[in-house]
Short mmCIF file of C-alpha atoms and ligand atoms in Angstrom, two decimals:
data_model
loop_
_atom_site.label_atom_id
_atom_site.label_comp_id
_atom_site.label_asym_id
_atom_site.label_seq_id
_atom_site.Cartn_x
_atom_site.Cartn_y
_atom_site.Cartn_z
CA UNK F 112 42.94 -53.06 98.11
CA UNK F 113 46.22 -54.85 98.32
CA UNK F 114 48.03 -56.06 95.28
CA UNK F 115 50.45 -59.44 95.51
CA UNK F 116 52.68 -59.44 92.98
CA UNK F 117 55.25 -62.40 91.47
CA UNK F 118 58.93 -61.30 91.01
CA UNK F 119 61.06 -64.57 89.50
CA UNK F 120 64.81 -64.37 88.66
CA UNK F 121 65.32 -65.76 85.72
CA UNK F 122 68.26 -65.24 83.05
CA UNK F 123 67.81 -62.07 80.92
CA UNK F 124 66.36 -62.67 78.14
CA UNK F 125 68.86 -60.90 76.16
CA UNK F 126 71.27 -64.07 77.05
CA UNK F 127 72.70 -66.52 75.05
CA UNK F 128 71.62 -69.61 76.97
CA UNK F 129 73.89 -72.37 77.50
CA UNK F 130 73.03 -76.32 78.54
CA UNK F 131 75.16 -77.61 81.14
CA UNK F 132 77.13 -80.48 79.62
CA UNK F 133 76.17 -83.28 81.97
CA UNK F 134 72.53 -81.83 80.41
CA UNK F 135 71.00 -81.24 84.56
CA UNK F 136 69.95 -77.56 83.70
CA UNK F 137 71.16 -74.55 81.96
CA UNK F 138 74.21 -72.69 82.78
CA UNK F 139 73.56 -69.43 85.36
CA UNK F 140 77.26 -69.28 86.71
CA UNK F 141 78.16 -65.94 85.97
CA UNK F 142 75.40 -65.04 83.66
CA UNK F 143 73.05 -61.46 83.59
CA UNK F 144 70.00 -62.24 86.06
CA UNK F 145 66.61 -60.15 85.99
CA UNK F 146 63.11 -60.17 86.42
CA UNK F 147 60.78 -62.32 84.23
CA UNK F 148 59.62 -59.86 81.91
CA UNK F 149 55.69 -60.68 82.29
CA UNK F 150 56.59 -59.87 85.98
CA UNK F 151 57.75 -56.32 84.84
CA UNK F 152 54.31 -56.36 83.61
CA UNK F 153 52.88 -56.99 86.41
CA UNK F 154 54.84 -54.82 88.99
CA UNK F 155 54.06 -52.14 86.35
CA UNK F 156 50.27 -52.54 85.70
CA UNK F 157 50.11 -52.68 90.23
CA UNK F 158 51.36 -49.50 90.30
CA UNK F 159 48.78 -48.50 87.40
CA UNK F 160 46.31 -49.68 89.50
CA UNK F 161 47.29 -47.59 92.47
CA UNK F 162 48.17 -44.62 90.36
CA UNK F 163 44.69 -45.06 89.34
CA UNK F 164 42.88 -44.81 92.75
CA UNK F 165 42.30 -48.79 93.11
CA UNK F 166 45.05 -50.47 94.97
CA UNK F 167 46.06 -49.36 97.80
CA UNK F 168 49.19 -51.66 98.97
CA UNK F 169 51.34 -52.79 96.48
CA UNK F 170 53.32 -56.32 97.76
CA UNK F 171 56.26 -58.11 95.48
CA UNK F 172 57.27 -61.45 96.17
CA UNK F 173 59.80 -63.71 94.70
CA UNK F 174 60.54 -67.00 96.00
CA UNK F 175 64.06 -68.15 96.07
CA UNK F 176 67.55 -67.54 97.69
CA UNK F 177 69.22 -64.32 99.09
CA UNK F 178 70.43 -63.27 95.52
CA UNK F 179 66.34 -62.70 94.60
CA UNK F 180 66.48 -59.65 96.84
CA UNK F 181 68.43 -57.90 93.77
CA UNK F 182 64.93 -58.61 91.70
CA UNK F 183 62.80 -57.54 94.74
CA UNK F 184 64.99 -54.32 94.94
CA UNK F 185 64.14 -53.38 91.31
CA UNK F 186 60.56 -53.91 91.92
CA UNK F 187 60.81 -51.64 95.14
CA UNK F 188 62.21 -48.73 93.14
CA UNK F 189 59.93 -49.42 90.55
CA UNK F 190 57.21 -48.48 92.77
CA UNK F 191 56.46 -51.35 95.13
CA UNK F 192 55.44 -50.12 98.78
CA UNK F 193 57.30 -53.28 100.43
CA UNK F 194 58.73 -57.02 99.40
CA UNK F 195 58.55 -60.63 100.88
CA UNK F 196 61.41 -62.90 100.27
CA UNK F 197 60.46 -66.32 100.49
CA UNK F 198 63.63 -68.17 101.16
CA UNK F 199 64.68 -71.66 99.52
CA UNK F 200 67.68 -72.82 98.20
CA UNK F 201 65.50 -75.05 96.14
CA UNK F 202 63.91 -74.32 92.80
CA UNK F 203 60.64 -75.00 93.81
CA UNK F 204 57.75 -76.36 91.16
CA UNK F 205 54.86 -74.31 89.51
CA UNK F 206 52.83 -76.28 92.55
CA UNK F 207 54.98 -75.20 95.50
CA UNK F 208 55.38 -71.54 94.23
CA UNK F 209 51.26 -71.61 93.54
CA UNK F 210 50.73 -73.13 97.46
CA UNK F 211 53.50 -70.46 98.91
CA UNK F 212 51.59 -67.84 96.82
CA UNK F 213 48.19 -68.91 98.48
CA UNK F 214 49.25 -68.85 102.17
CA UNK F 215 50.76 -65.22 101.60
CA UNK F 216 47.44 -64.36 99.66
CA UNK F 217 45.83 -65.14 102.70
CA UNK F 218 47.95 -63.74 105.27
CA UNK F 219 47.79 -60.54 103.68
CA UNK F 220 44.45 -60.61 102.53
CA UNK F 221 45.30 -59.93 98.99
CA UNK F 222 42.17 -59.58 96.70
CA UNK F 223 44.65 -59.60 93.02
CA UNK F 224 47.61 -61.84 93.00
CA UNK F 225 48.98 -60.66 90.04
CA UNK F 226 51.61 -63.60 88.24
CA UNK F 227 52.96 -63.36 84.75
CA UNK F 228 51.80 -65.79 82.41
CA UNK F 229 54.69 -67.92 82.34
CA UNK F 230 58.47 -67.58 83.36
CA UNK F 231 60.82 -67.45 80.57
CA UNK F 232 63.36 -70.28 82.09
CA UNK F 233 61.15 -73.17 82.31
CA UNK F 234 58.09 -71.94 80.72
CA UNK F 235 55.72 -73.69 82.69
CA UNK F 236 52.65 -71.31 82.62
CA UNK F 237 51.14 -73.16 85.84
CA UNK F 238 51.12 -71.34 88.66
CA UNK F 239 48.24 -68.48 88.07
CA UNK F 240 46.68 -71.34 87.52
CA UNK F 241 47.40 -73.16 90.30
CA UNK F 242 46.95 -70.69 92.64
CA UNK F 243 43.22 -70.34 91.28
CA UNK F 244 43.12 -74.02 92.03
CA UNK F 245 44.33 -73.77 95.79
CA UNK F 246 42.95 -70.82 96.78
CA UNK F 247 39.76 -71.95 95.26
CA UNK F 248 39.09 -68.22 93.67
CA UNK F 249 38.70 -67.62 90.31
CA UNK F 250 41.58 -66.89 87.64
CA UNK F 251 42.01 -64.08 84.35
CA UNK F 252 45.06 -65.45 82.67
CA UNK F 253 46.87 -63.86 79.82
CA UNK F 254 45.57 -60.51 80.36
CA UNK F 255 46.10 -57.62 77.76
CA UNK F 256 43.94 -54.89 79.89
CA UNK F 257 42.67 -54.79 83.67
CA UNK F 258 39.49 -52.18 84.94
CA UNK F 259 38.49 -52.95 88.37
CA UNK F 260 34.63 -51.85 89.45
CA UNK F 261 34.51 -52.40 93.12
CA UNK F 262 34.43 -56.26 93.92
CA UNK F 263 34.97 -57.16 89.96
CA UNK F 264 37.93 -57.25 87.14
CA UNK F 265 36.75 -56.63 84.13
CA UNK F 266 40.10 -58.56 82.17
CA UNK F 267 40.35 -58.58 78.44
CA UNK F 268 42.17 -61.51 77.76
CA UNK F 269 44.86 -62.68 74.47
CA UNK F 270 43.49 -66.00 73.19
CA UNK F 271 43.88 -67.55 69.59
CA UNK F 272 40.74 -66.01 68.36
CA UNK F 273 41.36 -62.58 69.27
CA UNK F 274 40.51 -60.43 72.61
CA UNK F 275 37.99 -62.14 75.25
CA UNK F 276 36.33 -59.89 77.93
CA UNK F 277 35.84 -61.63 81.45
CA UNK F 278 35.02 -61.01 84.72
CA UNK F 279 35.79 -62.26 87.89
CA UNK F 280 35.11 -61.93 91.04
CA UNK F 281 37.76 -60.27 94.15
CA UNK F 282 39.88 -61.82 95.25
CA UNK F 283 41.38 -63.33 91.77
CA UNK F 284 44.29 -64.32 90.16
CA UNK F 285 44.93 -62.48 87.11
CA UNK F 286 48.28 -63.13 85.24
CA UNK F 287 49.85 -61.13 82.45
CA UNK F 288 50.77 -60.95 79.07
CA UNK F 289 53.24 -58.91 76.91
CA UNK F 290 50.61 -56.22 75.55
CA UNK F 291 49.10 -55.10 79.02
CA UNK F 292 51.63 -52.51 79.37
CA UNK F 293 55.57 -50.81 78.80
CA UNK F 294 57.05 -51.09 82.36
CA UNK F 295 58.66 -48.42 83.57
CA UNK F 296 62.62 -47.59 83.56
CA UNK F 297 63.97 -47.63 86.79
CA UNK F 298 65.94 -44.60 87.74
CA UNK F 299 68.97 -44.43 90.17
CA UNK F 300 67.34 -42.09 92.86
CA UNK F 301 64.43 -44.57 92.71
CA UNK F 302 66.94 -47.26 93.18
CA UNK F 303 68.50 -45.60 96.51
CA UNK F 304 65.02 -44.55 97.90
CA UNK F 305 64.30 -48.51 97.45
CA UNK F 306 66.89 -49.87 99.46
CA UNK F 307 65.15 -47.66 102.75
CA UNK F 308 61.51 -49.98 101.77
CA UNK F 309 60.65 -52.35 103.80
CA UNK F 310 62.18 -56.25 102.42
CA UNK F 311 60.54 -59.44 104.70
CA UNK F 312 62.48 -62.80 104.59
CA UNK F 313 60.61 -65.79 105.46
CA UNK F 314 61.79 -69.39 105.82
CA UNK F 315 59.58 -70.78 102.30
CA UNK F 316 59.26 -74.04 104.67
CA UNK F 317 56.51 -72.31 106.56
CA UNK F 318 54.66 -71.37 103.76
CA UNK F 319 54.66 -74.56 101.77
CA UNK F 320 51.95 -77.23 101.71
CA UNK F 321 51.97 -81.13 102.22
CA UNK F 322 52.66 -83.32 99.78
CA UNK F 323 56.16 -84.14 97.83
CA UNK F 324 57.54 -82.12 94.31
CA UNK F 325 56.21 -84.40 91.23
CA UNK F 326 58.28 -83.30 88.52
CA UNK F 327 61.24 -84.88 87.94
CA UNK F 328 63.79 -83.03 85.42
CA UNK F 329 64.56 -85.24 82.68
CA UNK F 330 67.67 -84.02 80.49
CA UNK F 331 68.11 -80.85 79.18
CA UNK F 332 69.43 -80.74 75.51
CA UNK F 333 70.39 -77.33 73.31
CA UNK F 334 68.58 -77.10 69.67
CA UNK F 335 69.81 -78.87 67.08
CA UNK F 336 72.69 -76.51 65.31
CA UNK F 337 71.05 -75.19 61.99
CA UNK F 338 73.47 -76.10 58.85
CA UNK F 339 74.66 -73.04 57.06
CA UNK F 340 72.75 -71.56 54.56
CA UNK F 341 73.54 -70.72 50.57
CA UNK F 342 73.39 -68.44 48.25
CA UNK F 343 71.17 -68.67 44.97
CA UNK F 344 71.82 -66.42 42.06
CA UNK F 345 68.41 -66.37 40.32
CA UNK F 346 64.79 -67.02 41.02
CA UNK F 347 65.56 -70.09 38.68
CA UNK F 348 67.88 -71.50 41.08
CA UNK F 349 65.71 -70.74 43.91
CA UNK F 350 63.07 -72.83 42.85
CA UNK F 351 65.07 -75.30 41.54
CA UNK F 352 66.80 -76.29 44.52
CA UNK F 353 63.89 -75.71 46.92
CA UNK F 354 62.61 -78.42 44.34
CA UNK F 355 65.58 -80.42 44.86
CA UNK F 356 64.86 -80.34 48.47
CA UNK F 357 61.41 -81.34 48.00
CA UNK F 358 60.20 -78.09 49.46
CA UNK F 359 57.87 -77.12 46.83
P1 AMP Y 171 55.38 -70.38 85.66
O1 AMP Y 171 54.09 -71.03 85.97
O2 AMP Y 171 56.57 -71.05 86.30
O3 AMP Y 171 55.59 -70.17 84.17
O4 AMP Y 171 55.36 -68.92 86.34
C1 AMP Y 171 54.28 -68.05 86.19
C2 AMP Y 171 54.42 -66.87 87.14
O5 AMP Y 171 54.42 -67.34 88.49
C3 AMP Y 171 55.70 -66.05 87.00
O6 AMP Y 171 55.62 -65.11 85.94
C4 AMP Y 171 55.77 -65.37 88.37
O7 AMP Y 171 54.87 -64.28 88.44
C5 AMP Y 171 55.24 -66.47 89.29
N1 AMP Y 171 56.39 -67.25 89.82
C6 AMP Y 171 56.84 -68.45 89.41
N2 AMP Y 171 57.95 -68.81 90.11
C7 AMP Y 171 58.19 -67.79 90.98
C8 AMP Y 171 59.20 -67.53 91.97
N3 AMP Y 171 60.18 -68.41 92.22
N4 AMP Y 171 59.13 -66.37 92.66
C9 AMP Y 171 58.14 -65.47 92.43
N5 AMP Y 171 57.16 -65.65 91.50
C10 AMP Y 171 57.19 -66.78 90.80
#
């Protein structure tokens, strides 16, 4: 069974992030880059599933220019067997990433294209969805534990009442969230083995579909700054100026 899984570059989420003061994006000159952490997830539950006897080829792809091969790398040593770089100088939209996704699922003959939920930067949570859409196959989003039985995932999913069992049919689109697993630290032997795996580049014009981007980026604008706070000396004082504020 062979595994697709999404890589995205993003900023680390460890950085402070900064708006670009003409307010056309965030700043990423010169700032830490890494893998989406729901697409750790993801790289790491693939390799679960192959540790476990299920998947059998284990695919990362990230979609972007030549610096994404640093992400791909990590998800190589991680345990990957091999990575597809799908070249653009473009940011492309949730729906161009879900079409590229669905012309590689079918080139490969993927039966779980594994996504994150969402990507931290823009926080779209679209393209597992998408992709579902497109590929006209059905979708487990937000997935907190995976069991495959032969042609069926058995996906518990996170939703606001609690934990909701599904299945689906192979091929699927299942996409993670943050409790399906701890990926794994990557170790510098790993690393070097990596760098000998097998890394495909294609041209992301061959793999997109018809049909023009529809979003159009407004303005990006930092949070408000938050005032600074005070000190209160007494529970008396507390009250009383929460009251002041008409807070209670
Ligand atoms: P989004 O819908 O943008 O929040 O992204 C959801 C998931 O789609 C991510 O966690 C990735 O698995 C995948 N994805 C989105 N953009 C890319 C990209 N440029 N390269 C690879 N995977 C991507």
């Amino acid at each position: 069974m062979k595994v697709l899984v999404g890589v995205k570059r993003v900023v680390d989420y460890n950085v402070r992030i900064r708006v670009k003061p003409d307010g056309s994006g965030v700043l990423t000159d010169g700032v830490k880059m890494s893998m989406n952490p729901f697409d750790e997830i993801a790289v790491e539950e693939a390799i679960r599933l192959r540790e476990r006897g299920v998947a059998t080829e284990l695919v990362a792809v990230s979609i972007g220019p030549q610096a994404v091969q640093e992400q791909l790398r990590t998800a190589l040593a991680m345990g990957m067997d091999r990575a597809i770089h799908v070249d653009t100088a473009e940011a492309l939209q949730p729906l161009e990433v879900a079409q590229v996704f669905k012309a590689l699922a079918e080139q490969e003959q993927a039966q779980i294209v594994l996504l994150g939920k969402q990507a931290i930067d823009d926080d779209a949570n679209q393209t597992g969805q998408m992709l579902a859409a497109l590929w006209e196959r059905p979708q487990a989003t937000f997935a907190s534990a995976i069991e495959i039985n032969g042609n069926t995932a058995r996906v518990t999913r996170e939703v606001d009442a609690g934990l909701e069992v599904i299945e689906v049919d192979l091929p699927a689109v299942i996409t993670t969230d943050l409790r399906l697993n701890e990926p794994r630290y990557v170790k510098l032997p790993e690393m070097m083995k990596a760098k000998k795996k097998p890394l495909d580049v294609k041209p992301a014009a061959e793999l997109l579909g018809a049909g023009t981007p529809r979003l159009q980026l407004g303005t990006v604008r930092p949070p408000a700054a938050r005032g600074a706070g005070i000190k209160v000396k007494s529970v008396e004082e507390l009250v009383a100026e929460l009251q002041n504020r008409g807070l209670i």
